[in-house]
Coordinates of C-alpha atoms in Angstrom, one line a residue:
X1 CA -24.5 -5.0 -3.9
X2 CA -24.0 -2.3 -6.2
X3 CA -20.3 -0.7 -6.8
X4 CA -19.7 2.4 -5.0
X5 CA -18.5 4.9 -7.9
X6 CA -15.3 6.9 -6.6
X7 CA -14.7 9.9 -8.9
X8 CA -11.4 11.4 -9.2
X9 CA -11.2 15.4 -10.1
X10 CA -8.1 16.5 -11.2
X11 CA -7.3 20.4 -10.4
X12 CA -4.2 21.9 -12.2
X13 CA -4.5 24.2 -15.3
X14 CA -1.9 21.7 -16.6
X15 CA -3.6 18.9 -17.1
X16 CA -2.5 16.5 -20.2
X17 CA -6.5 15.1 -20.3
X18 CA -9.6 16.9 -21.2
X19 CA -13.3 15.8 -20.8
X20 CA -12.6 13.8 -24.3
X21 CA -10.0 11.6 -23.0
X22 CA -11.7 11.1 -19.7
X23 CA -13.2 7.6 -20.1
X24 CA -10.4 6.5 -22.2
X25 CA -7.7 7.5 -18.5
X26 CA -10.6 5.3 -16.7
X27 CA -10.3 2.6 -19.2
X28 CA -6.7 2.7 -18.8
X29 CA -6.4 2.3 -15.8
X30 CA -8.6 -0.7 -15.7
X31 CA -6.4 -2.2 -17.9
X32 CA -3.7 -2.7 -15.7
X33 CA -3.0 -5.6 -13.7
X34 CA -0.3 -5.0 -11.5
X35 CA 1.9 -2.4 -9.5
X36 CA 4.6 -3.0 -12.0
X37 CA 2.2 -2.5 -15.6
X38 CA 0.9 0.8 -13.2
X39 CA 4.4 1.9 -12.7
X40 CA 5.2 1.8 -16.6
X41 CA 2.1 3.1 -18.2
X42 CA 3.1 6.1 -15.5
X43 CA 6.0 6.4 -16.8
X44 CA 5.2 6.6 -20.5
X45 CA 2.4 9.3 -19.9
X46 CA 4.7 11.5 -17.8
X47 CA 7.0 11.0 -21.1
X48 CA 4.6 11.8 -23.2
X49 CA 3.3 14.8 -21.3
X50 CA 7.3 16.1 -21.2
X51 CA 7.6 15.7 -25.0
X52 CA 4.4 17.4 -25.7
X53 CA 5.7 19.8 -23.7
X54 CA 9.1 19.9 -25.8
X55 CA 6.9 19.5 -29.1
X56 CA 4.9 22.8 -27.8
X57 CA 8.4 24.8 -27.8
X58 CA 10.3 24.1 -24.2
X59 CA 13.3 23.5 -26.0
X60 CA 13.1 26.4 -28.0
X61 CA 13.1 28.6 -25.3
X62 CA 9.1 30.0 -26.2
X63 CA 7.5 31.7 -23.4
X64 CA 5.2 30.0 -21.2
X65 CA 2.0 31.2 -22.3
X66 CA 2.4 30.2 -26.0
X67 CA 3.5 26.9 -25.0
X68 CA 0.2 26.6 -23.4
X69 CA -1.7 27.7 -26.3
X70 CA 0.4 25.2 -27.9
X71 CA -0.3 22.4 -25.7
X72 CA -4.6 23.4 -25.9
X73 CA -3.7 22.3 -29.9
X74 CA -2.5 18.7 -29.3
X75 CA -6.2 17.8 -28.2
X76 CA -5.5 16.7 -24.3
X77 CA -5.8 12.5 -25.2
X78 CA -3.0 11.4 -23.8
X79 CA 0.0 11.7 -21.5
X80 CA -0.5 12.8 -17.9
X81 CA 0.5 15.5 -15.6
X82 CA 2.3 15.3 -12.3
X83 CA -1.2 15.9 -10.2
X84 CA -2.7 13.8 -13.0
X85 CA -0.2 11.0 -12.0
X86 CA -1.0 10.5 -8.3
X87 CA -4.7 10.7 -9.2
X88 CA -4.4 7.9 -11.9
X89 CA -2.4 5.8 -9.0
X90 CA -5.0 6.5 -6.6
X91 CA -7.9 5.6 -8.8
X92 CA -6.1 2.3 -9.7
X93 CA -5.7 1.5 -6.1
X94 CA -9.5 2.2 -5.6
X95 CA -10.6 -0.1 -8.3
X96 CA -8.2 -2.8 -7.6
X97 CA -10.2 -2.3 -4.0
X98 CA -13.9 -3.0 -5.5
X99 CA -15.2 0.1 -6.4
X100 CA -15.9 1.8 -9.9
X101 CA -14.2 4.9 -11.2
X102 CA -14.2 7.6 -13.5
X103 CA -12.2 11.0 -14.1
X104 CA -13.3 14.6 -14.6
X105 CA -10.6 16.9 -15.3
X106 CA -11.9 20.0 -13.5
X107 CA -9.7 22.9 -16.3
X108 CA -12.8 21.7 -18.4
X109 CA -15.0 23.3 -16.4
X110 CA -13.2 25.8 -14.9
X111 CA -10.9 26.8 -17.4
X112 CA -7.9 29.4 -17.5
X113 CA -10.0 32.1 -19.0
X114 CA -11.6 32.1 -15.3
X115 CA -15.6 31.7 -16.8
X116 CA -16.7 28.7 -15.5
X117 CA -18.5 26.4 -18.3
X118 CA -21.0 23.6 -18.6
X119 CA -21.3 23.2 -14.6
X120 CA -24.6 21.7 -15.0
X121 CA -22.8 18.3 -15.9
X122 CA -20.1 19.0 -13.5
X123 CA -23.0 18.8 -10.9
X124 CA -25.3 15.3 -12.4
X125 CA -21.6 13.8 -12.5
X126 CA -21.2 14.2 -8.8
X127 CA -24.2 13.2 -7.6
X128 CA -23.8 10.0 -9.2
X129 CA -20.8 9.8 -7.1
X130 CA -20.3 8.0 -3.4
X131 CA -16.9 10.0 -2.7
X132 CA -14.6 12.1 -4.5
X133 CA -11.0 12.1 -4.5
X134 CA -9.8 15.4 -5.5
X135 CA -5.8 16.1 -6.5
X136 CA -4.8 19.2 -6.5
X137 CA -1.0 20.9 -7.2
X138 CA 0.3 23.3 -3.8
X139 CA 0.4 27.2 -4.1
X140 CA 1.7 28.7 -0.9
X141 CA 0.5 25.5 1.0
X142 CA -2.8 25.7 0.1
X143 CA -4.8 24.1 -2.8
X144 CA -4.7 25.8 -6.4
X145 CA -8.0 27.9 -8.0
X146 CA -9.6 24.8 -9.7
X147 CA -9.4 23.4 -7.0
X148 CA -10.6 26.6 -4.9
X149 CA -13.3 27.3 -7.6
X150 CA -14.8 23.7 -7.2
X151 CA -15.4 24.3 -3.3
X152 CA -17.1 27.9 -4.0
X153 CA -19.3 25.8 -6.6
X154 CA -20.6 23.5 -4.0
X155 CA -20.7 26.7 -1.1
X156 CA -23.1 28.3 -3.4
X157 CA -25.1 25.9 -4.5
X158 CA -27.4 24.7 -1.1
X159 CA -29.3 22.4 -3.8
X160 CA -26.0 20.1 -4.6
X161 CA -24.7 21.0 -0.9
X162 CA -27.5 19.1 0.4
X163 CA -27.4 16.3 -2.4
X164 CA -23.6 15.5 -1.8
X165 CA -24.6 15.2 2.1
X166 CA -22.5 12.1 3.6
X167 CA -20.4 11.6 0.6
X168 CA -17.0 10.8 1.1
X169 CA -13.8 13.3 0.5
X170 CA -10.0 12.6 0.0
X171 CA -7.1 14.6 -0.8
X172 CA -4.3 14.6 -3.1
X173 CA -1.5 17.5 -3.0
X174 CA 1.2 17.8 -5.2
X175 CA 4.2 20.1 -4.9
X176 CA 7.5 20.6 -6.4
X177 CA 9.5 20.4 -3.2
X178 CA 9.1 17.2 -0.7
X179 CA 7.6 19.2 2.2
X180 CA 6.1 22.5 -0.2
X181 CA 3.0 22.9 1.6
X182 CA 1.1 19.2 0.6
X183 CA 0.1 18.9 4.1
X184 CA -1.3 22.0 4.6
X185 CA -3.0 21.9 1.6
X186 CA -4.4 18.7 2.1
X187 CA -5.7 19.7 6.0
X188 CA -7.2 23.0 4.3
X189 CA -9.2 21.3 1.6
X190 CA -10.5 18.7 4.3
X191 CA -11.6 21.1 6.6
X192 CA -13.8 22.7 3.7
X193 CA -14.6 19.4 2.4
X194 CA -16.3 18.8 6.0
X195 CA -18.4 21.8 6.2
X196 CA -19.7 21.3 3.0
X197 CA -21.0 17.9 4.3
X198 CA -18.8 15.2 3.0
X199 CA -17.3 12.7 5.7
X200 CA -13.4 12.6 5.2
X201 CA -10.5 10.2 5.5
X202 CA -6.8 10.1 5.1
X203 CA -4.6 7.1 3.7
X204 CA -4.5 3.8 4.8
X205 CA -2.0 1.7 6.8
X206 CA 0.4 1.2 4.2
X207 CA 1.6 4.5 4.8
X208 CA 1.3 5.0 8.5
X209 CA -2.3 7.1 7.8
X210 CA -1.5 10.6 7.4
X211 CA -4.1 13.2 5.7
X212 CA -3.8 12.0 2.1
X213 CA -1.7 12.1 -1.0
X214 CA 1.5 13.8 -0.9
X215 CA 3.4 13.9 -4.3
X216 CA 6.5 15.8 -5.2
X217 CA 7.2 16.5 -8.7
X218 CA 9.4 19.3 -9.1
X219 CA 9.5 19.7 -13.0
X220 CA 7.6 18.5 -15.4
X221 CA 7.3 14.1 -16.1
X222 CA 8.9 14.3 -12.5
X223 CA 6.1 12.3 -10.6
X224 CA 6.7 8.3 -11.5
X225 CA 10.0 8.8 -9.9
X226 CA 8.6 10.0 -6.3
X227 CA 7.7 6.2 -5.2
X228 CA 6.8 7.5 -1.8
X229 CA 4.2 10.1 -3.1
X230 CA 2.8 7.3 -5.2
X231 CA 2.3 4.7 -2.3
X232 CA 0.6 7.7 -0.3
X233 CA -1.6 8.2 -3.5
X234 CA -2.9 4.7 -3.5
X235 CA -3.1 4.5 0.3
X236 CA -5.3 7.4 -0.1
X237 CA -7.5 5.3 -3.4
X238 CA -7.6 2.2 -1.2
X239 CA -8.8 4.2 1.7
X240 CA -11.8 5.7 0.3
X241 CA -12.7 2.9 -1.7
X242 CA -12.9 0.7 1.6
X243 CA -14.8 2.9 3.2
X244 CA -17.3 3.3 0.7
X245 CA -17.5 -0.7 0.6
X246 CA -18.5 -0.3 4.3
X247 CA -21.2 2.2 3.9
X248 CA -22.8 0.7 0.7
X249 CA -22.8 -2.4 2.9
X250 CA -24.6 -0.8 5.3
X251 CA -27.9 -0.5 3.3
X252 CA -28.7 -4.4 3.7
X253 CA -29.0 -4.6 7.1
X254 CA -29.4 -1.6 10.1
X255 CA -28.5 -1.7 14.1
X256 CA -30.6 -3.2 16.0
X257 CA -29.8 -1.3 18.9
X258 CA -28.9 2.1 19.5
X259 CA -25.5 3.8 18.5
X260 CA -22.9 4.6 20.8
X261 CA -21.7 7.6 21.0
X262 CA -18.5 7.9 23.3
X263 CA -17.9 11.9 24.8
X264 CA -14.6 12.2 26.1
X265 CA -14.0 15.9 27.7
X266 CA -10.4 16.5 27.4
X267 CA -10.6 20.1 28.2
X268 CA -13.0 22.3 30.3
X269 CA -13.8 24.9 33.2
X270 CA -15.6 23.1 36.0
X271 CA -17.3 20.8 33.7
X272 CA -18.7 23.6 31.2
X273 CA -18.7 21.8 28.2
X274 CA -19.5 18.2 29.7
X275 CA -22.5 19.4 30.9
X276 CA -23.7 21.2 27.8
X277 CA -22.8 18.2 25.5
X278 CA -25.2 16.5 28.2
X279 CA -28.0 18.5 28.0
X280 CA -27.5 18.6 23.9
X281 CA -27.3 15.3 23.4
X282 CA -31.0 14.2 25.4
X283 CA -32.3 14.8 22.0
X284 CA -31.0 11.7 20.7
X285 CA -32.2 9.1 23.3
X286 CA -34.1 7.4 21.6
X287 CA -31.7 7.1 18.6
X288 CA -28.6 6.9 20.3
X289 CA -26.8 5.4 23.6
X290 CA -24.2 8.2 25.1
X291 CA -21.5 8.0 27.7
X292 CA -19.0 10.3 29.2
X293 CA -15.0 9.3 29.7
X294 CA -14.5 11.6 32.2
X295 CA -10.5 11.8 31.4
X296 CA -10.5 15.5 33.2
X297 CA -10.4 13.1 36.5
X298 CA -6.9 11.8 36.2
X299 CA -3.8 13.3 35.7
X300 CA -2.1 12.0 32.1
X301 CA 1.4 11.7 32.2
X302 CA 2.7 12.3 28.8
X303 CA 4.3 10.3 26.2
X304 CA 8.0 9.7 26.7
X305 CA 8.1 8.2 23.0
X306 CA 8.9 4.9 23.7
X307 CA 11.3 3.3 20.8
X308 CA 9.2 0.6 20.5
X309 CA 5.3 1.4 20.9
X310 CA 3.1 -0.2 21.9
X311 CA 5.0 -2.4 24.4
X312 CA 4.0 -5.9 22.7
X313 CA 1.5 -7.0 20.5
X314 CA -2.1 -7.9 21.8
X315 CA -5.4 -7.9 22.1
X316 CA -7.5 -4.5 21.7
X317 CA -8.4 -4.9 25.2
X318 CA -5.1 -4.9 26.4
X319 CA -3.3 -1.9 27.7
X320 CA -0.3 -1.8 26.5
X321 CA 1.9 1.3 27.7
X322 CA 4.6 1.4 29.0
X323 CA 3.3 4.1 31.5
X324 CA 1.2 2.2 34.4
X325 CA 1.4 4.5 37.5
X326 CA -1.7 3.8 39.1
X327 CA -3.4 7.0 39.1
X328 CA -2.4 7.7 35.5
X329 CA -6.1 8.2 33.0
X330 CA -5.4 5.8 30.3
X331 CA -4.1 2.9 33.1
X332 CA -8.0 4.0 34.3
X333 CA -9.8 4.4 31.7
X334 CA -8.0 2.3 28.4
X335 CA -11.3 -0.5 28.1
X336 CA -13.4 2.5 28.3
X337 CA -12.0 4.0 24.9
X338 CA -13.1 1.1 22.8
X339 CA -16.5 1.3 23.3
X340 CA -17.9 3.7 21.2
X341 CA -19.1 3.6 17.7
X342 CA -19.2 7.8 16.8
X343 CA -16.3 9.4 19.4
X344 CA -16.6 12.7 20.1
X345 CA -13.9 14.2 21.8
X346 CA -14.9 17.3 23.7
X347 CA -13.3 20.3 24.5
X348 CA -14.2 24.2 25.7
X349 CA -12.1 26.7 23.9
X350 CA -12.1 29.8 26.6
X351 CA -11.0 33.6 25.8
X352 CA -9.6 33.3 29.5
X353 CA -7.9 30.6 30.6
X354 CA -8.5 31.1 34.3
X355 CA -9.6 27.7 36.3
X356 CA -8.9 25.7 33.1
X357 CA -8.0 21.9 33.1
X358 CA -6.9 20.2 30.1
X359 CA -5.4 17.1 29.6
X360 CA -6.0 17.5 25.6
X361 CA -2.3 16.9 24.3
X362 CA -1.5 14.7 26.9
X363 CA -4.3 12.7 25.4
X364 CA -3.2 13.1 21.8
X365 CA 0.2 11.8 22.5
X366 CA -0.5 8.9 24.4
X367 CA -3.0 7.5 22.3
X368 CA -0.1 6.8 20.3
X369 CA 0.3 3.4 21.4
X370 CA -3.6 3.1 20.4
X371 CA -3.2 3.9 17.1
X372 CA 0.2 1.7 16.6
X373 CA -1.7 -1.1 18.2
X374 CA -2.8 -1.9 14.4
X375 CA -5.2 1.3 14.6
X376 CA -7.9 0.3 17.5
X377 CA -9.9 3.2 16.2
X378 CA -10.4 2.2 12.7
X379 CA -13.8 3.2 10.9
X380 CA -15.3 4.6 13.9
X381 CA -17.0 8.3 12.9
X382 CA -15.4 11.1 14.5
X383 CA -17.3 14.2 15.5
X384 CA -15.3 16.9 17.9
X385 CA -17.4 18.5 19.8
X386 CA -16.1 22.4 20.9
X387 CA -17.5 25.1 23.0
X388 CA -16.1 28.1 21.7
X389 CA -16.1 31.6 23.6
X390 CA -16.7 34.4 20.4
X391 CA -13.0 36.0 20.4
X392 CA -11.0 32.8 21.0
X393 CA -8.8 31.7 18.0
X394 CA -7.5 28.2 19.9
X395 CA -8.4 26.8 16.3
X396 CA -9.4 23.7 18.3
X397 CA -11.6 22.4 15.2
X398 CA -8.7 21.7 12.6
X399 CA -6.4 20.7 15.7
X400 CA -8.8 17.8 16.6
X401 CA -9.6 16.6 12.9
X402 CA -5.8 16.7 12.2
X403 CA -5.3 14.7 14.9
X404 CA -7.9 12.3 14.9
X405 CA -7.8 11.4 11.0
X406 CA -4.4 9.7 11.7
X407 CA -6.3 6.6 13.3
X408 CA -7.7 5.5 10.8
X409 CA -11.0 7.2 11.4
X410 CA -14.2 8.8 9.1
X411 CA -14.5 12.2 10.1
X412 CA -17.5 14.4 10.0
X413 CA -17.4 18.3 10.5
X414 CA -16.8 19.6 13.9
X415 CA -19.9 20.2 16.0
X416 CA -19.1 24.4 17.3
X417 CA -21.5 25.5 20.0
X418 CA -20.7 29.4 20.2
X419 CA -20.8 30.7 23.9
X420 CA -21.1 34.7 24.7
X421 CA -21.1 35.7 28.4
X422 CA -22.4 32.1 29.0
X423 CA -25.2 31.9 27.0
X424 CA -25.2 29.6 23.6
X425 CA -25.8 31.2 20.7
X426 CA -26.7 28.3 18.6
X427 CA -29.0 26.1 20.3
X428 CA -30.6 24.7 17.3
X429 CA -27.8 24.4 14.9
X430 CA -25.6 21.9 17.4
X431 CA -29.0 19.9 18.1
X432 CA -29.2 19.5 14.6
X433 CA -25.3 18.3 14.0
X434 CA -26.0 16.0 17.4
X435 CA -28.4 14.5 15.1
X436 CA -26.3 14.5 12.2
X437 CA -23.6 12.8 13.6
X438 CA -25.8 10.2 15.5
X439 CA -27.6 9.1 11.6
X440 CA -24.6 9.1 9.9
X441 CA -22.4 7.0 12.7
X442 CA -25.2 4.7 12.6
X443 CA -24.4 3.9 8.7
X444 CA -21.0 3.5 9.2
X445 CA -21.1 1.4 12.4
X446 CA -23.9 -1.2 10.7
X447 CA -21.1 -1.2 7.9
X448 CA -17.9 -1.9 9.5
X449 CA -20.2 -4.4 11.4
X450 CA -21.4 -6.2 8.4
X451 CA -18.2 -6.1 6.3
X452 CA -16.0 -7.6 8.9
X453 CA -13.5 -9.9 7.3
X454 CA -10.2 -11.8 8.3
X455 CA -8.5 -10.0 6.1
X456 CA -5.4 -9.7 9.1
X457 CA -3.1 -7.0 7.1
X458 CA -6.1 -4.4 6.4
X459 CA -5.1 -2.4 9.2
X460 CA -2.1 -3.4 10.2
X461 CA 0.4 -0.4 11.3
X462 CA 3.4 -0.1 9.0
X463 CA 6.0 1.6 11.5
X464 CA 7.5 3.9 8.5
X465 CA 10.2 5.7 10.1
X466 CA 10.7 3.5 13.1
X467 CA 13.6 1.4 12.7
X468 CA 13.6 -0.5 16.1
X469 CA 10.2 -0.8 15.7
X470 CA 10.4 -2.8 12.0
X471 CA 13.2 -4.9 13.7
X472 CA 10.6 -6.0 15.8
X473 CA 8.3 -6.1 13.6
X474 CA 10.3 -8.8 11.7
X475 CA 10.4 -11.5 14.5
X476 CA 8.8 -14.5 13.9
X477 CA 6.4 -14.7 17.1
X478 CA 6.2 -11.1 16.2
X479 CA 4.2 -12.0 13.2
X480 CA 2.0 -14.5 14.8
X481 CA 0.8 -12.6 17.9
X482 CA 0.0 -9.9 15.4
X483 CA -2.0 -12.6 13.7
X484 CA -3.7 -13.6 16.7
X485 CA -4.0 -9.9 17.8
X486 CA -6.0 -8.9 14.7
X487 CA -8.0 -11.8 14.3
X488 CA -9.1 -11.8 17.8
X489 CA -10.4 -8.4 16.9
X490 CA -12.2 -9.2 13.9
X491 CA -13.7 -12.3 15.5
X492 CA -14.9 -9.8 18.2
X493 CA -16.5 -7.8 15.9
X494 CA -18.2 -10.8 13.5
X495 CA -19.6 -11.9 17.1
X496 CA -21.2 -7.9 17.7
X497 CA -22.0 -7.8 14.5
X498 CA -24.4 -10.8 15.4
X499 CA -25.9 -9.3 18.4
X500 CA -26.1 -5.5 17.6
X501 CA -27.3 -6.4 13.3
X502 CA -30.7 -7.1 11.7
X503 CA -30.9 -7.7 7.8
X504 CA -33.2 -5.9 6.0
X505 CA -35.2 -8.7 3.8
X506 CA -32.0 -10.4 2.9
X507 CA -31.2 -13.7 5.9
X508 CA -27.8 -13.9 4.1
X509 CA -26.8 -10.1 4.6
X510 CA -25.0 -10.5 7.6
X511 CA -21.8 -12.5 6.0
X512 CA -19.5 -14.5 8.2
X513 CA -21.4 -12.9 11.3
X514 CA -21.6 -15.4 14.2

């Protein structure tokens, strides 16, 4: 199997690397063996960046815009900026996951003057690509122009729009205060980074899978010391590369059945939106196997945030809440949620709330214990699924991705079917995303499928934060039920893996499987 080639863009007009230099960060990074050679060569570039910086006239008091100049004169070769930094740890992590890298430093393209230049090769780069990882420094919570010019590119180019189709996308935000906007930034450029077509995903475990990168540098050579930003930078580089591992797995063997897409209408008017999804989704019969979790049945009693979640450490198809009142919807309906391969989690988003029923954050919060429980959701494609009323502003499409990408999921762009005075406006648009989802949830369910190993820490949940929960954590028979946990899940999945998989030409394609 060929590498999957991860390409990290670096967005901030003060870069320390140009386009020259770009192979020579990649080869760099190679070079390094270990966390503790990756903390020291990050170190010396941030020093090296700070005294270029000094060389360029910071001591001497010069104002800011002849130090630049200055800085365009030492030839951009070596050192690293503070976004630069978190990208380089990310890339590292990626590689030391399997994958191939390489860096384009996106000032050479979209340079200070504002004139974008030599965008052709910008372009052939990235469609050489499987996913990007883009880092980006925080302006007002949101992402900076490079960064902002980059997206416009790719909006007004349908050509490279369609030829990036189903790569992947991951964030990096740096800022110069610990909680400056990287967040927001990071959810912004996501939700972009969906419509344009690119399936995206957080961080990993490590670091409790949040949206991405979050560094915080607040002056210059700054980043090396923010180990927390760091370790959320490489979560994000180990994420993406193991996803891409799963879908360039997937092109040795294919399902042989159908996918499973899994509705779950968590908020509607006398069942609206279920019953539009329904009549959407008889398109893809023959490609796909559907099925509604009617969750609008039950009452959900909500999450009284347990200091210790989930209640002990099982199997997947173990409910494990502390909540079991009989008539509660997750007591009900818990073996149902692990079925699916693509969820879609369906909502209507009304001008008028009158007859509503929503059990939607109810449903967020206690799928908490799901997503503690070692992340039951992990590498399952995520499509929401909205009927929105023209008018309404519920924002329902960045609530649901924001929520979702925090268990370990791939999302794709929300699927919006636009209602006015009960009549959909875009039949043939939704029919087409239906279809979209259903193709590319295929890919990534023959790939988590065939790349199943026993790897038992991959997705373990690291409670960061939770100190009763560590404790527990800690305890010996603590560690082997986790063990058990996990691999019972992976065994589960080697043994679909056998019964849903067919190779394509190659017997020995389906490793480990059976």
């Amino acid at each position: 199997m060929k590498k999957p080639l991860i390409i990290g863009l670096s967005a901030s007009l003060r870069n320390a690397r140009s386009s020259r230099s770009s192979r020579n960060l990649s080869d760099e990074i190679a070079e390094l063996e270990n966390r503790e050679q990756l903390d020291a060569y990050l170190s010396d570039q941030a020093n090296i960046h700070l005294d270029q910086f000094k060389r360029a006239g910071r001591d001497d008091g010069k104002p800011f815009d002849e130090l630049y100049r200055n800085l365009k004169r030492e030839g951009g070769t070596r050192g690293l900026s503070n976004s630069e930094i978190a990208l380089a740890a990310a890339l590292w992590a990626a590689q030391q996951n399997g994958v191939d890298i390489s860096h384009i430093p996106l000032p050479d393209h979209f340079p200070a003057s504002g004139v974008p230049q030599n965008l052709d090769q910008l372009k052939a780069q990235l469609r050489k690509a499987d996913g990007i990882l883009l880092s980006t420094p925080v302006y007002f919570g949101d992402r900076g122009s490079l960064a902002q010019q980059f997206v416009e590119m790719i909006y007004q180019d349908p050509e490279l729009k369609a030829d990036l189709e189903g790569k992947l996308y991951a964030g990096i935000a740096v800022g110069a205060k610990r909680n400056g906007g990287q967040e927001t930034t990071l959810i912004y450029a996501l939700m972009d980074m969906l419509r344009l077509g690119f399936l995206g995903v957080g961080n990993d475990s490590d670091t409790t899978s949040q949206y991405g990168g979050t560094g915080h540098a607040g002056d210059i050579g700054t980043m090396p010391k923010d180990t927390y930003g760091l370790e959320t930078s490489m979560g994000t580089g180990r994420r993406i590369a193991n996803v891409a591992l799963r879908l360039a797995a997937a092109d040795s063997v294919e399902l042989d059945d159908k996918v499973r897409l899994d509705f779950w209408p968590l908020q509607d008017r006398k069942g609206e939106a279920r019953l539009l999804a329904a009549e959407l989704v008889k398109g893809t019969q023959n490609k796909a196997q559907s099925r509604f979790v009617d969750l609008l049945k039950h009452a959900i009693r909500p999450c009284i945030a347990c200091d210790i979640c989930p209640t002990h450490i099982g199997p997947d198809e173990e409910y494990r809440c502390i909540i079991r009142s009989r008539n509660d919807g997750l007591v009900e309906e818990h073996s149902n949620l692990i079925w699916g391969d693509v969820l879609i989690p369906t909502v209507l988003s009304p001008r008028s709330w009158e007859s509503m029923d929503s059990v939607y954050q109810q449903f967020m919060e206690r799928t908490r214990y799901l997503r503690r429980g070692d992340y039951v959701f992990t590498d399952r494609l995520v499509a929401p699924f909205i009927v929105a009323e023209v008018g309404e502003s519920e924002n329902m499409n960045i609530r649901l991705v924001t929520s979702f990408v925090r268990h370990h999921t791939v999302l794709s762009r929300p699927i919006v079917a636009y209602m006015h005075n009960g009549e959909l406006l875009n039949k043939d648009e939704v029919e087409a995303e239906m279809d979209r989802a259903v193709k590319l949830g295929t890919r990534l369910a023959a790939g988590r499928l065939v790349s199943a190993s026993l790897d038992l820490a991959s997705t373990q949940y690291r409670p960061v934060g939770y100190v009763l929960a560590t404790a527990k954590d800690k305890e010996k028979k603590a560690f082997a039920a986790r063990e058990d946990a996990v691999y019972n899940r992976l065994t589960k999945q080697n043994a679909e893996a056998s019964v849903r998989l067919k190779s394509l030409g190659n017997p020995r394609a389906i490793k480990g499987v059976g």
